[in-house]
Short mmCIF file of C-alpha atoms in Angstrom, two decimals:
data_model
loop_
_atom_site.label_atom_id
_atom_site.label_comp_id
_atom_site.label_asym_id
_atom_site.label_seq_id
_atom_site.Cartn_x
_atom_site.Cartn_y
_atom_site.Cartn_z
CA UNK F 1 49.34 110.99 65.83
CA UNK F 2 52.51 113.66 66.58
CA UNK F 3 54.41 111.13 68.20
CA UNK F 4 58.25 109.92 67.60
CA UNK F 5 60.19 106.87 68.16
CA UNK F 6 60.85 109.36 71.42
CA UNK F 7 58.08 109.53 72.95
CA UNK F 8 57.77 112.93 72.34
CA UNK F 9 55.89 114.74 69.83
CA UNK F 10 56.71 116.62 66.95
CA UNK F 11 54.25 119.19 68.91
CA UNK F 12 57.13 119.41 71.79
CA UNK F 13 59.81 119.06 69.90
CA UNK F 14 58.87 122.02 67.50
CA UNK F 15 58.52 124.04 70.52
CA UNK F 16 61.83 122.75 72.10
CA UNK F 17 63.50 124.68 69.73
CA UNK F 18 61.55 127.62 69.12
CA UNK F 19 62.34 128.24 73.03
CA UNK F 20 66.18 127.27 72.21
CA UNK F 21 65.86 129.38 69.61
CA UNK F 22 64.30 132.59 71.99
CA UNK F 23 66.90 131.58 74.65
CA UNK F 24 69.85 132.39 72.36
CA UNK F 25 68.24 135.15 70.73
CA UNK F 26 67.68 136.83 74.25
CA UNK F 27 71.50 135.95 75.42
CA UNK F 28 72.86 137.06 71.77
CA UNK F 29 70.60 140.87 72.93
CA UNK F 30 71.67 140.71 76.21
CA UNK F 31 75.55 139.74 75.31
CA UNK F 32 74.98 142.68 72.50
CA UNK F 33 73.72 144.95 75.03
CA UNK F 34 76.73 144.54 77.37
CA UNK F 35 79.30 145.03 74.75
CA UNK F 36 77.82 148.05 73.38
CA UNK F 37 77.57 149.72 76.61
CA UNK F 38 81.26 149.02 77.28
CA UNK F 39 82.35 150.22 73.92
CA UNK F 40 80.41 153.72 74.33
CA UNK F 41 81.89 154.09 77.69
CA UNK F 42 85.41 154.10 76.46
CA UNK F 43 84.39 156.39 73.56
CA UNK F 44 84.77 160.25 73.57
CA UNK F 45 81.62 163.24 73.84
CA UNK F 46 82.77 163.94 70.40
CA UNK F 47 82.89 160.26 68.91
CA UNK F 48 79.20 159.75 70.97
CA UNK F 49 77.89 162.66 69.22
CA UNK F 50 79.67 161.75 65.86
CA UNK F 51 77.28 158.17 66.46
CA UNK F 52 74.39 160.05 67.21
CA UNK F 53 74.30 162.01 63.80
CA UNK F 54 75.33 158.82 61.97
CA UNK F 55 72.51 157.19 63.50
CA UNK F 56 70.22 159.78 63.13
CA UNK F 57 71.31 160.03 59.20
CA UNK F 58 70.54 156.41 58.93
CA UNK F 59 66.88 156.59 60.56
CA UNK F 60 66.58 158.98 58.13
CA UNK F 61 67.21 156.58 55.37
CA UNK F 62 65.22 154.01 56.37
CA UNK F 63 62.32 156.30 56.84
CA UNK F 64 62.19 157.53 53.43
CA UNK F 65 62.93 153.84 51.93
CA UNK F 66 59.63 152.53 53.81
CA UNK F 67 57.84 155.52 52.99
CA UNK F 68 59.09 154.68 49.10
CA UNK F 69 58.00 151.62 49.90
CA UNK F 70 54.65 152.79 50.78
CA UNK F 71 54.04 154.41 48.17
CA UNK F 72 55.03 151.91 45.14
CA UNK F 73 52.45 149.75 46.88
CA UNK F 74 50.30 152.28 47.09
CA UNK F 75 50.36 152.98 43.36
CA UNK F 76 50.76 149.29 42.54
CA UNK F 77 47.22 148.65 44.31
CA UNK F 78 45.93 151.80 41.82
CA UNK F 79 47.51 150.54 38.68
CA UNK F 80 45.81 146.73 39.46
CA UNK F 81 42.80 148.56 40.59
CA UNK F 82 42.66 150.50 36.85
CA UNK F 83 43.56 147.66 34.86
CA UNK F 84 40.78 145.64 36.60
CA UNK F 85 38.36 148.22 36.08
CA UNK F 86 39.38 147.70 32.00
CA UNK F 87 39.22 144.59 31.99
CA UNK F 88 35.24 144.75 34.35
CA UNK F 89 34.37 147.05 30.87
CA UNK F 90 36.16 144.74 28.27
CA UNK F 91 34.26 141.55 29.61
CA UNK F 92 30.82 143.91 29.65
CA UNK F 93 31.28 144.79 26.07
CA UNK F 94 32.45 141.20 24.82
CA UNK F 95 29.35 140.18 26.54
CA UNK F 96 27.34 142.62 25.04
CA UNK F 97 28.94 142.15 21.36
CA UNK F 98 28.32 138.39 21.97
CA UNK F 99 24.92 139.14 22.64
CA UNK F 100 24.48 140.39 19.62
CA UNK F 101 26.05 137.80 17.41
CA UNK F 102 23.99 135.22 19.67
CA UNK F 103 20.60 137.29 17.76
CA UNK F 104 22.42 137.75 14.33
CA UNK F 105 23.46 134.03 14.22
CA UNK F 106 19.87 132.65 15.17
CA UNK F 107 18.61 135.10 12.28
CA UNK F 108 20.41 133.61 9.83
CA UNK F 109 19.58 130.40 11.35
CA UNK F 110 15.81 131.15 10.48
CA UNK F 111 16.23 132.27 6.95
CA UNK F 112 18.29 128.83 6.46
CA UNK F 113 15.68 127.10 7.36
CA UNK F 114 12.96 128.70 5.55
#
C-alpha cells in the first residue's frame, strides 16, 4: 500500500528528495549567482564587453543549432509522411492485385471441377 518498514511512504519519501533535490539546486543558483557577481565586479569595461560578445556569439550558436534542429525534424516528419503515403498506395495495389488473383484462382477452380 506505499508504506515502508518506516512508516513512511514511498509517496513521501519520493517527494523528500525531490524537495532536497530543489533545495540544493536553488542554493547551487543562488551560490552561482553570488560568485558571478563578484567575479564581474573585479573585471574591467573592456573584459565585460569582451563577455558580452562571447556570449552573444554563443546565443548565436545555439540559435542556429535548435533552428537545425528544427528543421531535420521538420523534414524527418516529411520523409515518414512520404514513405507512408507509398506504402498507403503499395498496400491499395497489393490489395487490388490480390483481388484479382482471388477471381482468377476461383476460375480455375470452376473449370477443375467441371
Amino acid at each position: 500500500d506505499g508504506e515502508s518498514l518506516s512508516g513512511v511512504s514511498c509517496d513521501d519519501q519520493e517527494e523528500a528528495k525531490q524537495s532536497s533535490g530543489r533545495f540544493f539546486e536553488n542554493d547551487f543558483a543562488e551560490t552561482f549567482d553570488s560568485m558571478k557577481a563578484d567575479m564581474m565586479e573585479n573585471k574591467t569595461r573592456s573584459e565585460l564587453i569582451e563577455e558580452i560578445v562571447n556570449l552573444d556569439k554563443i546565443v548565436t550558436n545555439l540559435e542556429k543549432e535548435k533552428e537545425k534542429e528544427r528543421f531535420s525534424s521538420t523534414d524527418t516528419n516529411n520523409e515518414l509522411r512520404d514513405e507512408m503515403e507509398r506504402m498507403v498506395k503499395e498496400i491499395a495495389a497489393l490489395k487490388q492485385e490480390n483481388s484479382q488473383l482471388k477471381l482468377e484462382n476461383s476460375k480455375l477452380l470452376e473449370k477443375g471441377a467441371t
